[in-house]
Amino acid sequence: MRIHKIAAIPGDGIGMEVIPAGLEVLDACARIDGGFRLDVQNFDWGSAYYRRQGVMMPPDGLAALRNFDAIYFGAVGAPGIPDHVTLWGLRLAICQPFDQYANVRPARLLPGIQSPLRGVRPADLDWVIVRENTEGEYAGQGGRTHRGLPEEVATEVSIFTRAGVARIMRFAFRLAQSRPRKLLTVVTKSNAQRNGMVLWDEIAAEVAFEFPDVTWDKMLVDAMTVRMTLKPASLDTIVATNLHADILSDLAAALAGSLGIAPTANLNPERVFPSMFEPIHGSAFDITGKGVANPIGTFWSGQMMLEHLGEHAAAARLMRSIEQVMADRRFHAPDLGGAASTAKVTDAVCQALSNNAEVRPKET
Ligand code: IPM
Ligand code: MG
């Protein structure tokens, strides 16, 4: 029996509703597979913890997470606490020290889900966005001085290192190479930003030589929003900086139907540190406690976690089950225009998993 140690951090808001739902589904995956088991430990870190303790997670928090095989994360952010405090206190406090430099965000129009784009079919929108996840605009460099004075100044410095750019480019080219179309779009803004973004472009061109079978092109980020909207089928794998990919992945999620179904993996590809899996959506306090949060983004993130853990058959069963459930509008949560509750979607996916017990990775 393979045992995978999972740290679950539901965090804030609907994170506390979707992570338990996700664990229920992952447990069903393990039971149906029969070859592995998840050993889950829950951590109550987040804004409630912050109100009690003054910190989002304890000082030895990273040490506590270090020996898990993966982290399953809900969301952070709460009314009354500045977003940069919650974010830097927990999510980025894990991503950066654990060197989770490759943030992978698939966006796919699932059968049964309507894109806001006219006439777009599932085959036309099947992307993976690779987000640089440790430096760039989120490097955390900068400062504020002369606070409150007319000459107050603040800097937010983007950091691009050769090592950081080269590793994310290699990761993206390799991912593009593994997909049928072998197509990569490198997003940039080197027309206006002539230092970091020019280094980014140069390294993309260098790394491209290592992947002669991958077709690649370059898009300015502003023009990229137009291409995603008007020519979605022309895109496959996409690599972008931390901030550019943050913005483009919200657009991608909206075009693929809803932010509520979009998954993320924060990967440390070398596996020196645990990787972290989370839905893209935030804590959504407006719907917290109503039992209507869409758990599909969390299930899909769980599917990426199973892949990362090497449980390919279970991952294939889960993806097929998600697709089957989404094909039936009765199981669409309010963000997709339906009325299904978190519990109803969860039960449906567990039921579909039982029906898909025979699915093997090759068949999907
Ligand atoms: C995301 C989110 C975060 C980000 C927020 C919560 C700060 O939007 O994961 O895309 O900008 O990285
Ligand atoms: Mg975002």
mmCIF file of C-alpha atoms and ligand atoms in Angstrom:
data_model
loop_
_atom_site.group_PDB
_atom_site.id
_atom_site.type_symbol
_atom_site.label_atom_id
_atom_site.label_comp_id
_atom_site.label_asym_id
_atom_site.label_seq_id
_atom_site.Cartn_x
_atom_site.Cartn_y
_atom_site.Cartn_z
ATOM 1 C CA MET A 1 0.000 0.000 0.000
ATOM 2 C CA ARG A 2 1.454 3.367 -1.038
ATOM 3 C CA ILE A 3 0.965 6.050 1.597
ATOM 4 C CA HIS A 4 1.040 9.734 0.675
ATOM 5 C CA LYS A 5 1.338 12.281 3.464
ATOM 6 C CA ILE A 6 -0.873 15.295 2.739
ATOM 7 C CA ALA A 7 -0.941 18.581 4.673
ATOM 8 C CA ALA A 8 -4.401 20.143 4.315
ATOM 9 C CA ILE A 9 -4.653 23.904 4.849
ATOM 10 C CA PRO A 10 -8.268 24.999 4.226
ATOM 11 C CA GLY A 11 -7.428 28.613 5.202
ATOM 12 C CA ASP A 12 -10.255 31.139 5.011
ATOM 13 C CA GLY A 13 -13.809 31.525 3.743
ATOM 14 C CA ILE A 14 -14.961 28.890 1.275
ATOM 15 C CA GLY A 15 -11.550 27.231 1.595
ATOM 16 C CA MET A 16 -13.041 25.620 4.691
ATOM 17 C CA GLU A 17 -15.878 24.201 2.591
ATOM 18 C CA VAL A 18 -14.084 23.074 -0.546
ATOM 19 C CA ILE A 19 -11.062 21.414 1.066
ATOM 20 C CA PRO A 20 -13.149 18.949 3.143
ATOM 21 C CA ALA A 21 -15.128 18.212 -0.039
ATOM 22 C CA GLY A 22 -11.857 17.661 -1.900
ATOM 23 C CA LEU A 23 -10.565 15.311 0.788
ATOM 24 C CA GLU A 24 -13.782 13.308 0.597
ATOM 25 C CA VAL A 25 -13.318 12.906 -3.150
ATOM 26 C CA LEU A 26 -9.617 12.030 -2.822
ATOM 27 C CA ASP A 27 -10.498 9.434 -0.204
ATOM 28 C CA ALA A 28 -12.981 7.907 -2.620
ATOM 29 C CA CYS A 29 -10.220 7.899 -5.278
ATOM 30 C CA ALA A 30 -7.927 5.998 -2.925
ATOM 31 C CA ARG A 31 -10.610 3.511 -1.889
ATOM 32 C CA ILE A 32 -11.542 2.745 -5.485
ATOM 33 C CA ASP A 33 -7.919 2.461 -6.550
ATOM 34 C CA GLY A 34 -7.004 0.147 -3.701
ATOM 35 C CA GLY A 35 -3.257 0.728 -4.167
ATOM 36 C CA PHE A 36 -2.733 3.822 -2.047
ATOM 37 C CA ARG A 37 -3.959 5.715 0.949
ATOM 38 C CA LEU A 38 -3.744 9.392 1.924
ATOM 39 C CA ASP A 39 -2.486 10.192 5.377
ATOM 40 C CA VAL A 40 -3.956 13.678 5.923
ATOM 41 C CA GLN A 41 -3.067 16.169 8.615
ATOM 42 C CA ASN A 42 -5.136 19.353 8.932
ATOM 43 C CA PHE A 43 -3.638 22.749 9.743
ATOM 44 C CA ASP A 44 -5.906 25.519 11.030
ATOM 45 C CA TRP A 45 -3.711 28.346 9.740
ATOM 46 C CA GLY A 46 -5.272 31.446 8.209
ATOM 47 C CA SER A 47 -7.079 34.598 9.269
ATOM 48 C CA ALA A 48 -8.818 33.149 12.351
ATOM 49 C CA TYR A 49 -5.425 31.893 13.532
ATOM 50 C CA TYR A 50 -4.012 35.375 12.812
ATOM 51 C CA ARG A 51 -6.668 37.007 14.993
ATOM 52 C CA ARG A 52 -5.694 34.715 17.873
ATOM 53 C CA GLN A 53 -1.939 34.532 17.411
ATOM 54 C CA GLY A 54 -0.936 37.607 15.386
ATOM 55 C CA VAL A 55 0.574 35.481 12.624
ATOM 56 C CA MET A 56 -0.978 33.538 9.750
ATOM 57 C CA MET A 57 1.050 30.446 10.554
ATOM 58 C CA PRO A 58 3.394 29.544 13.397
ATOM 59 C CA PRO A 59 7.118 30.336 13.091
ATOM 60 C CA ASP A 60 7.943 26.636 12.765
ATOM 61 C CA GLY A 61 5.166 26.190 10.162
ATOM 62 C CA LEU A 62 7.479 25.532 7.245
ATOM 63 C CA ALA A 63 9.378 22.921 9.223
ATOM 64 C CA ALA A 64 6.048 21.235 9.989
ATOM 65 C CA LEU A 65 5.172 21.101 6.265
ATOM 66 C CA ARG A 66 8.607 20.114 5.041
ATOM 67 C CA ASN A 67 8.146 16.349 5.226
ATOM 68 C CA PHE A 68 4.736 16.063 3.618
ATOM 69 C CA ASP A 69 4.442 14.699 0.101
ATOM 70 C CA ALA A 70 2.054 17.489 -0.923
ATOM 71 C CA ILE A 71 0.035 20.402 0.416
ATOM 72 C CA TYR A 72 -3.676 20.802 -0.334
ATOM 73 C CA PHE A 73 -4.561 24.450 0.107
ATOM 74 C CA GLY A 74 -7.935 26.239 0.129
ATOM 75 C CA ALA A 75 -7.821 30.029 0.056
ATOM 76 C CA VAL A 76 -6.656 33.000 2.113
ATOM 77 C CA GLY A 77 -8.085 36.446 2.614
ATOM 78 C CA ALA A 78 -10.582 37.836 5.108
ATOM 79 C CA PRO A 79 -12.482 41.080 5.594
ATOM 80 C CA GLY A 80 -10.686 43.341 8.043
ATOM 81 C CA ILE A 81 -7.172 42.028 7.422
ATOM 82 C CA PRO A 82 -5.215 43.612 4.557
ATOM 83 C CA ASP A 83 -4.848 41.184 1.654
ATOM 84 C CA HIS A 84 -1.084 41.636 1.478
ATOM 85 C CA VAL A 85 -0.844 40.476 5.113
ATOM 86 C CA THR A 86 -2.827 37.292 4.563
ATOM 87 C CA LEU A 87 -1.141 36.557 1.259
ATOM 88 C CA TRP A 88 2.458 37.156 2.322
ATOM 89 C CA GLY A 89 1.765 35.534 5.688
ATOM 90 C CA LEU A 90 0.648 32.214 4.308
ATOM 91 C CA ARG A 91 0.461 31.487 0.611
ATOM 92 C CA LEU A 92 3.584 33.283 -0.552
ATOM 93 C CA ALA A 93 5.265 32.315 2.721
ATOM 94 C CA ILE A 94 5.000 28.729 1.498
ATOM 95 C CA CYS A 95 5.528 29.149 -2.283
ATOM 96 C CA GLN A 96 8.767 31.091 -2.050
ATOM 97 C CA PRO A 97 10.765 29.173 0.598
ATOM 98 C CA PHE A 98 9.627 25.855 -0.882
ATOM 99 C CA ASP A 99 10.844 27.062 -4.267
ATOM 100 C CA GLN A 100 7.539 26.215 -5.950
ATOM 101 C CA TYR A 101 8.650 28.100 -9.006
ATOM 102 C CA ALA A 102 6.368 26.498 -11.567
ATOM 103 C CA ASN A 103 2.731 27.417 -11.184
ATOM 104 C CA VAL A 104 0.665 25.374 -13.600
ATOM 105 C CA ARG A 105 -2.865 26.492 -14.490
ATOM 106 C CA PRO A 106 -4.808 24.414 -16.968
ATOM 107 C CA ALA A 107 -7.807 26.115 -18.568
ATOM 108 C CA ARG A 108 -10.033 23.824 -20.548
ATOM 109 C CA LEU A 109 -13.596 24.209 -21.663
ATOM 110 C CA LEU A 110 -15.191 21.079 -20.201
ATOM 111 C CA PRO A 111 -18.094 19.442 -22.025
ATOM 112 C CA GLY A 112 -21.368 20.836 -20.681
ATOM 113 C CA ILE A 113 -19.897 24.170 -19.703
ATOM 114 C CA GLN A 114 -20.655 27.287 -21.656
ATOM 115 C CA SER A 115 -17.910 29.738 -22.581
ATOM 116 C CA PRO A 116 -18.899 33.404 -22.713
ATOM 117 C CA LEU A 117 -17.236 33.387 -26.125
ATOM 118 C CA ARG A 118 -19.632 32.838 -28.986
ATOM 119 C CA GLY A 119 -19.292 29.537 -30.835
ATOM 120 C CA VAL A 120 -16.305 28.214 -28.902
ATOM 121 C CA ARG A 121 -16.225 24.416 -28.584
ATOM 122 C CA PRO A 122 -14.224 22.373 -26.050
ATOM 123 C CA ALA A 123 -11.575 21.531 -28.663
ATOM 124 C CA ASP A 124 -10.954 25.256 -29.211
ATOM 125 C CA LEU A 125 -9.985 26.054 -25.655
ATOM 126 C CA ASP A 126 -7.456 23.700 -24.123
ATOM 127 C CA TRP A 127 -4.599 25.660 -22.596
ATOM 128 C CA VAL A 128 -2.033 25.311 -19.852
ATOM 129 C CA ILE A 129 -0.647 28.518 -18.428
ATOM 130 C CA VAL A 130 2.759 28.242 -16.769
ATOM 131 C CA ARG A 131 3.240 31.056 -14.277
ATOM 132 C CA GLU A 132 6.686 31.952 -12.959
ATOM 133 C CA ASN A 133 5.975 31.713 -9.254
ATOM 134 C CA THR A 134 8.938 32.893 -7.207
ATOM 135 C CA GLU A 135 10.295 36.127 -8.671
ATOM 136 C CA GLY A 136 9.273 38.740 -11.237
ATOM 137 C CA GLU A 137 6.793 41.305 -9.996
ATOM 138 C CA TYR A 138 6.056 39.245 -6.857
ATOM 139 C CA ALA A 139 9.673 39.097 -5.715
ATOM 140 C CA GLY A 140 8.879 41.213 -2.687
ATOM 141 C CA GLN A 141 11.675 43.706 -3.333
ATOM 142 C CA GLY A 142 11.008 47.353 -2.735
ATOM 143 C CA GLY A 143 10.102 49.653 0.079
ATOM 144 C CA ARG A 144 8.378 52.774 1.299
ATOM 145 C CA THR A 145 9.955 55.870 2.766
ATOM 146 C CA HIS A 146 8.847 59.362 3.805
ATOM 147 C CA ARG A 147 5.479 57.930 4.800
ATOM 148 C CA GLY A 148 2.644 60.421 4.810
ATOM 149 C CA LEU A 149 4.772 63.250 3.431
ATOM 150 C CA PRO A 150 4.138 64.767 0.016
ATOM 151 C CA GLU A 151 7.415 63.235 -1.147
ATOM 152 C CA GLU A 152 6.436 59.742 0.005
ATOM 153 C CA VAL A 153 7.937 57.122 -2.272
ATOM 154 C CA ALA A 154 7.282 53.447 -2.831
ATOM 155 C CA THR A 155 9.093 51.016 -5.091
ATOM 156 C CA GLU A 156 7.992 47.572 -6.225
ATOM 157 C CA VAL A 157 10.936 46.112 -8.042
ATOM 158 C CA SER A 158 10.548 43.243 -10.496
ATOM 159 C CA ILE A 159 13.351 40.726 -10.293
ATOM 160 C CA PHE A 160 14.379 38.588 -13.249
ATOM 161 C CA THR A 161 17.334 36.293 -12.769
ATOM 162 C CA ARG A 162 18.974 34.164 -15.446
ATOM 163 C CA ALA A 163 18.558 31.091 -13.250
ATOM 164 C CA GLY A 164 14.907 31.869 -12.492
ATOM 165 C CA VAL A 165 13.936 32.609 -16.079
ATOM 166 C CA ALA A 166 15.883 29.684 -17.547
ATOM 167 C CA ARG A 167 14.264 27.145 -15.232
ATOM 168 C CA ILE A 168 10.709 28.310 -15.899
ATOM 169 C CA MET A 169 11.362 28.407 -19.668
ATOM 170 C CA ARG A 170 12.757 24.854 -19.583
ATOM 171 C CA PHE A 171 9.761 23.719 -17.574
ATOM 172 C CA ALA A 172 7.350 25.342 -20.049
ATOM 173 C CA PHE A 173 9.094 23.995 -23.159
ATOM 174 C CA ARG A 174 9.148 20.515 -21.626
ATOM 175 C CA LEU A 175 5.445 20.735 -20.804
ATOM 176 C CA ALA A 176 4.640 21.986 -24.311
ATOM 177 C CA GLN A 177 6.694 19.095 -25.719
ATOM 178 C CA SER A 178 4.632 16.602 -23.724
ATOM 179 C CA ARG A 179 1.345 17.852 -25.202
ATOM 180 C CA PRO A 180 0.085 16.736 -28.604
ATOM 181 C CA ARG A 181 0.379 20.120 -30.333
ATOM 182 C CA LYS A 182 3.897 20.903 -29.030
ATOM 183 C CA LEU A 183 3.074 24.584 -29.144
ATOM 184 C CA LEU A 184 4.324 27.264 -26.744
ATOM 185 C CA THR A 185 3.527 30.962 -26.534
ATOM 186 C CA VAL A 186 5.941 33.103 -24.535
ATOM 187 C CA VAL A 187 4.205 36.171 -23.117
ATOM 188 C CA THR A 188 6.314 39.305 -22.739
ATOM 189 C CA LYS A 189 6.300 43.078 -22.558
ATOM 190 C CA SER A 190 9.771 43.737 -23.879
ATOM 191 C CA ASN A 191 8.645 46.644 -26.028
ATOM 192 C CA ALA A 192 8.101 48.785 -22.941
ATOM 193 C CA GLN A 193 10.208 47.040 -20.286
ATOM 194 C CA ARG A 194 13.639 46.918 -21.728
ATOM 195 C CA ASN A 195 15.635 45.135 -19.043
ATOM 196 C CA GLY A 196 13.957 42.235 -17.292
ATOM 197 C CA MET A 197 11.611 41.470 -20.153
ATOM 198 C CA VAL A 198 14.398 41.582 -22.725
ATOM 199 C CA LEU A 199 16.373 39.093 -20.631
ATOM 200 C CA TRP A 200 13.198 36.973 -20.492
ATOM 201 C CA ASP A 201 12.925 37.004 -24.300
ATOM 202 C CA GLU A 202 16.609 36.229 -24.816
ATOM 203 C CA ILE A 203 16.513 33.238 -22.500
ATOM 204 C CA ALA A 204 13.326 31.960 -24.166
ATOM 205 C CA ALA A 205 15.150 32.011 -27.508
ATOM 206 C CA GLU A 206 18.179 30.228 -26.003
ATOM 207 C CA VAL A 207 16.130 27.509 -24.337
ATOM 208 C CA ALA A 208 14.111 27.022 -27.533
ATOM 209 C CA PHE A 209 17.225 25.542 -29.156
ATOM 210 C CA GLU A 210 17.033 22.657 -26.694
ATOM 211 C CA PHE A 211 13.511 21.842 -27.907
ATOM 212 C CA PRO A 212 13.646 21.815 -31.713
ATOM 213 C CA ASP A 213 10.354 19.903 -31.912
ATOM 214 C CA VAL A 214 8.413 22.611 -30.045
ATOM 215 C CA THR A 215 6.909 25.406 -32.129
ATOM 216 C CA TRP A 216 6.975 28.643 -30.207
ATOM 217 C CA ASP A 217 6.024 32.246 -30.615
ATOM 218 C CA LYS A 218 6.105 35.441 -28.611
ATOM 219 C CA MET A 219 3.180 37.678 -27.673
ATOM 220 C CA LEU A 220 3.051 41.027 -25.946
ATOM 221 C CA VAL A 221 0.802 40.659 -22.926
ATOM 222 C CA ASP A 222 -1.731 43.259 -24.041
ATOM 223 C CA ALA A 223 -2.116 41.657 -27.444
ATOM 224 C CA MET A 224 -2.311 38.280 -25.708
ATOM 225 C CA THR A 225 -5.654 39.211 -24.106
ATOM 226 C CA VAL A 226 -7.035 39.848 -27.595
ATOM 227 C CA ARG A 227 -5.672 36.590 -28.980
ATOM 228 C CA MET A 228 -7.078 34.570 -26.067
ATOM 229 C CA THR A 229 -10.481 36.107 -26.680
ATOM 230 C CA LEU A 230 -10.629 36.090 -30.470
ATOM 231 C CA LYS A 231 -8.387 33.153 -31.465
ATOM 232 C CA PRO A 232 -8.450 30.728 -28.534
ATOM 233 C CA ALA A 233 -7.722 27.724 -30.727
ATOM 234 C CA SER A 234 -4.373 29.223 -31.770
ATOM 235 C CA LEU A 235 -3.005 28.700 -28.241
ATOM 236 C CA ASP A 236 -1.872 25.643 -26.304
ATOM 237 C CA THR A 237 0.891 26.021 -23.694
ATOM 238 C CA ILE A 238 1.593 29.544 -22.443
ATOM 239 C CA VAL A 239 4.416 30.826 -20.248
ATOM 240 C CA ALA A 240 4.311 34.219 -18.555
ATOM 241 C CA THR A 241 5.733 36.185 -15.656
ATOM 242 C CA ASN A 242 4.236 36.052 -12.202
ATOM 243 C CA LEU A 243 1.961 39.092 -12.663
ATOM 244 C CA HIS A 244 1.162 38.627 -16.338
ATOM 245 C CA ALA A 245 0.123 35.030 -15.742
ATOM 246 C CA ASP A 246 -1.891 36.039 -12.686
ATOM 247 C CA ILE A 247 -3.984 38.316 -14.880
ATOM 248 C CA LEU A 248 -4.134 36.044 -17.920
ATOM 249 C CA SER A 249 -5.168 33.042 -15.815
ATOM 250 C CA ASP A 250 -8.220 34.887 -14.505
ATOM 251 C CA LEU A 251 -9.158 35.721 -18.080
ATOM 252 C CA ALA A 252 -8.548 32.093 -19.063
ATOM 253 C CA ALA A 253 -10.744 30.838 -16.230
ATOM 254 C CA ALA A 254 -13.555 33.183 -17.198
ATOM 255 C CA LEU A 255 -13.343 32.167 -20.856
ATOM 256 C CA ALA A 256 -13.399 28.504 -19.814
ATOM 257 C CA GLY A 257 -16.633 29.028 -17.907
ATOM 258 C CA SER A 258 -15.848 30.062 -14.348
ATOM 259 C CA LEU A 259 -13.167 30.799 -11.807
ATOM 260 C CA GLY A 260 -14.917 28.184 -9.656
ATOM 261 C CA ILE A 261 -13.583 25.271 -11.673
ATOM 262 C CA ALA A 262 -10.017 26.451 -12.297
ATOM 263 C CA PRO A 263 -7.177 24.488 -10.647
ATOM 264 C CA THR A 264 -3.541 25.252 -9.809
ATOM 265 C CA ALA A 265 -0.390 23.372 -8.973
ATOM 266 C CA ASN A 266 2.506 25.209 -7.327
ATOM 267 C CA LEU A 267 5.306 22.846 -8.230
ATOM 268 C CA ASN A 268 8.803 22.374 -6.952
ATOM 269 C CA PRO A 269 9.670 20.183 -9.947
ATOM 270 C CA GLU A 270 12.886 18.862 -8.398
ATOM 271 C CA ARG A 271 10.846 17.564 -5.433
ATOM 272 C CA VAL A 272 13.281 18.924 -2.886
ATOM 273 C CA PHE A 273 10.243 20.517 -1.201
ATOM 274 C CA PRO A 274 6.563 19.576 -1.193
ATOM 275 C CA SER A 275 4.403 21.053 -3.945
ATOM 276 C CA MET A 276 1.092 22.766 -3.248
ATOM 277 C CA PHE A 277 -2.275 22.311 -4.954
ATOM 278 C CA GLU A 278 -5.149 24.807 -4.696
ATOM 279 C CA PRO A 279 -8.174 26.131 -6.530
ATOM 280 C CA ILE A 280 -7.500 29.468 -8.252
ATOM 281 C CA HIS A 281 -10.492 31.180 -6.656
ATOM 282 C CA GLY A 282 -10.166 33.085 -3.400
ATOM 283 C CA SER A 283 -11.944 32.909 -0.053
ATOM 284 C CA ALA A 284 -15.217 34.381 -1.444
ATOM 285 C CA PHE A 285 -16.657 35.699 1.800
ATOM 286 C CA ASP A 286 -19.825 36.760 -0.010
ATOM 287 C CA ILE A 287 -20.890 33.116 -0.344
ATOM 288 C CA THR A 288 -19.084 31.628 2.667
ATOM 289 C CA GLY A 289 -21.247 29.445 4.901
ATOM 290 C CA LYS A 290 -23.993 29.008 2.321
ATOM 291 C CA GLY A 291 -22.794 25.612 1.124
ATOM 292 C CA VAL A 292 -22.826 26.681 -2.529
ATOM 293 C CA ALA A 293 -19.109 27.039 -3.264
ATOM 294 C CA ASN A 294 -18.167 25.145 -6.391
ATOM 295 C CA PRO A 295 -15.748 22.390 -5.310
ATOM 296 C CA ILE A 296 -14.705 21.495 -8.872
ATOM 297 C CA GLY A 297 -11.603 23.733 -8.830
ATOM 298 C CA THR A 298 -10.510 21.934 -5.675
ATOM 299 C CA PHE A 299 -11.236 18.492 -7.149
ATOM 300 C CA TRP A 300 -9.301 19.326 -10.304
ATOM 301 C CA SER A 301 -6.401 20.595 -8.149
ATOM 302 C CA GLY A 302 -6.627 17.276 -6.279
ATOM 303 C CA GLN A 303 -6.393 15.515 -9.622
ATOM 304 C CA MET A 304 -3.149 17.411 -10.330
ATOM 305 C CA MET A 305 -1.928 16.370 -6.881
ATOM 306 C CA LEU A 306 -2.623 12.706 -7.671
ATOM 307 C CA GLU A 307 -0.625 13.063 -10.907
ATOM 308 C CA HIS A 308 2.238 14.613 -8.969
ATOM 309 C CA LEU A 309 2.124 11.745 -6.468
ATOM 310 C CA GLY A 310 2.373 9.253 -9.318
ATOM 311 C CA GLU A 311 -1.205 8.000 -8.945
ATOM 312 C CA HIS A 312 -1.955 8.233 -12.646
ATOM 313 C CA ALA A 313 -4.836 5.757 -12.747
ATOM 314 C CA ALA A 314 -6.638 7.501 -9.897
ATOM 315 C CA ALA A 315 -5.993 10.879 -11.519
ATOM 316 C CA ALA A 316 -7.461 9.638 -14.796
ATOM 317 C CA ARG A 317 -10.570 8.323 -13.029
ATOM 318 C CA LEU A 318 -11.030 11.604 -11.218
ATOM 319 C CA MET A 319 -10.655 13.709 -14.367
ATOM 320 C CA ARG A 320 -13.147 11.559 -16.209
ATOM 321 C CA SER A 321 -15.556 11.801 -13.286
ATOM 322 C CA ILE A 322 -15.250 15.595 -13.153
ATOM 323 C CA GLU A 323 -15.944 15.784 -16.888
ATOM 324 C CA GLN A 324 -18.968 13.507 -16.641
ATOM 325 C CA VAL A 325 -20.444 15.427 -13.737
ATOM 326 C CA MET A 326 -19.893 18.790 -15.405
ATOM 327 C CA ALA A 327 -21.579 17.526 -18.557
ATOM 328 C CA ASP A 328 -24.799 17.337 -16.515
ATOM 329 C CA ARG A 329 -26.209 20.771 -15.699
ATOM 330 C CA ARG A 330 -27.955 19.500 -12.588
ATOM 331 C CA PHE A 331 -24.522 19.533 -10.988
ATOM 332 C CA HIS A 332 -23.593 23.089 -11.880
ATOM 333 C CA ALA A 333 -23.054 25.326 -8.847
ATOM 334 C CA PRO A 334 -24.331 28.940 -8.905
ATOM 335 C CA ASP A 335 -21.084 30.307 -10.418
ATOM 336 C CA LEU A 336 -21.911 28.216 -13.505
ATOM 337 C CA GLY A 337 -25.499 29.412 -13.540
ATOM 338 C CA GLY A 338 -26.883 26.343 -11.750
ATOM 339 C CA ALA A 339 -28.219 25.686 -8.275
ATOM 340 C CA ALA A 340 -26.190 22.665 -7.112
ATOM 341 C CA SER A 341 -24.731 22.784 -3.610
ATOM 342 C CA THR A 342 -21.155 21.864 -2.708
ATOM 343 C CA ALA A 343 -22.458 18.614 -1.192
ATOM 344 C CA LYS A 344 -24.477 17.698 -4.268
ATOM 345 C CA VAL A 345 -21.507 18.189 -6.615
ATOM 346 C CA THR A 346 -19.281 16.223 -4.229
ATOM 347 C CA ASP A 347 -21.699 13.292 -4.046
ATOM 348 C CA ALA A 348 -22.048 13.259 -7.811
ATOM 349 C CA VAL A 349 -18.278 13.090 -8.321
ATOM 350 C CA CYS A 350 -17.958 10.299 -5.720
ATOM 351 C CA GLN A 351 -20.719 8.380 -7.501
ATOM 352 C CA ALA A 352 -19.062 8.891 -10.889
ATOM 353 C CA LEU A 353 -15.781 7.638 -9.426
ATOM 354 C CA SER A 354 -17.425 4.359 -8.466
ATOM 355 C CA ASN A 355 -18.727 4.030 -12.002
ATOM 356 C CA ASN A 356 -15.255 4.700 -13.397
ATOM 357 C CA ALA A 357 -13.439 2.119 -11.290
ATOM 358 C CA GLU A 358 -12.211 0.347 -14.421
ATOM 359 C CA VAL A 359 -10.659 3.410 -16.052
ATOM 360 C CA ARG A 360 -6.933 3.142 -16.673
ATOM 361 C CA PRO A 361 -4.681 6.064 -17.678
ATOM 362 C CA LYS A 362 -4.164 4.845 -21.251
ATOM 363 C CA GLU A 363 -7.892 4.874 -21.948
ATOM 364 C CA THR A 364 -8.403 8.546 -21.227
HETATM 365 C C1 IPM B 1 -3.806 33.899 -7.647
HETATM 366 C C2 IPM B 1 -4.343 34.958 -6.755
HETATM 367 C C3 IPM B 1 -3.280 35.519 -5.855
HETATM 368 C C4 IPM B 1 -2.160 36.092 -6.696
HETATM 369 C C5 IPM B 1 -3.856 36.542 -4.907
HETATM 370 C C6 IPM B 1 -4.733 35.881 -3.871
HETATM 371 C C7 IPM B 1 -2.842 37.420 -4.283
HETATM 372 O O1 IPM B 1 -4.939 35.956 -7.507
HETATM 373 O O2 IPM B 1 -3.302 32.891 -7.139
HETATM 374 O O3 IPM B 1 -3.865 34.065 -8.860
HETATM 375 O O4 IPM B 1 -2.234 37.195 -7.209
HETATM 376 O O5 IPM B 1 -1.162 35.421 -6.860
HETATM 377 MG MG MG B 2 -4.963 35.595 -9.555
#
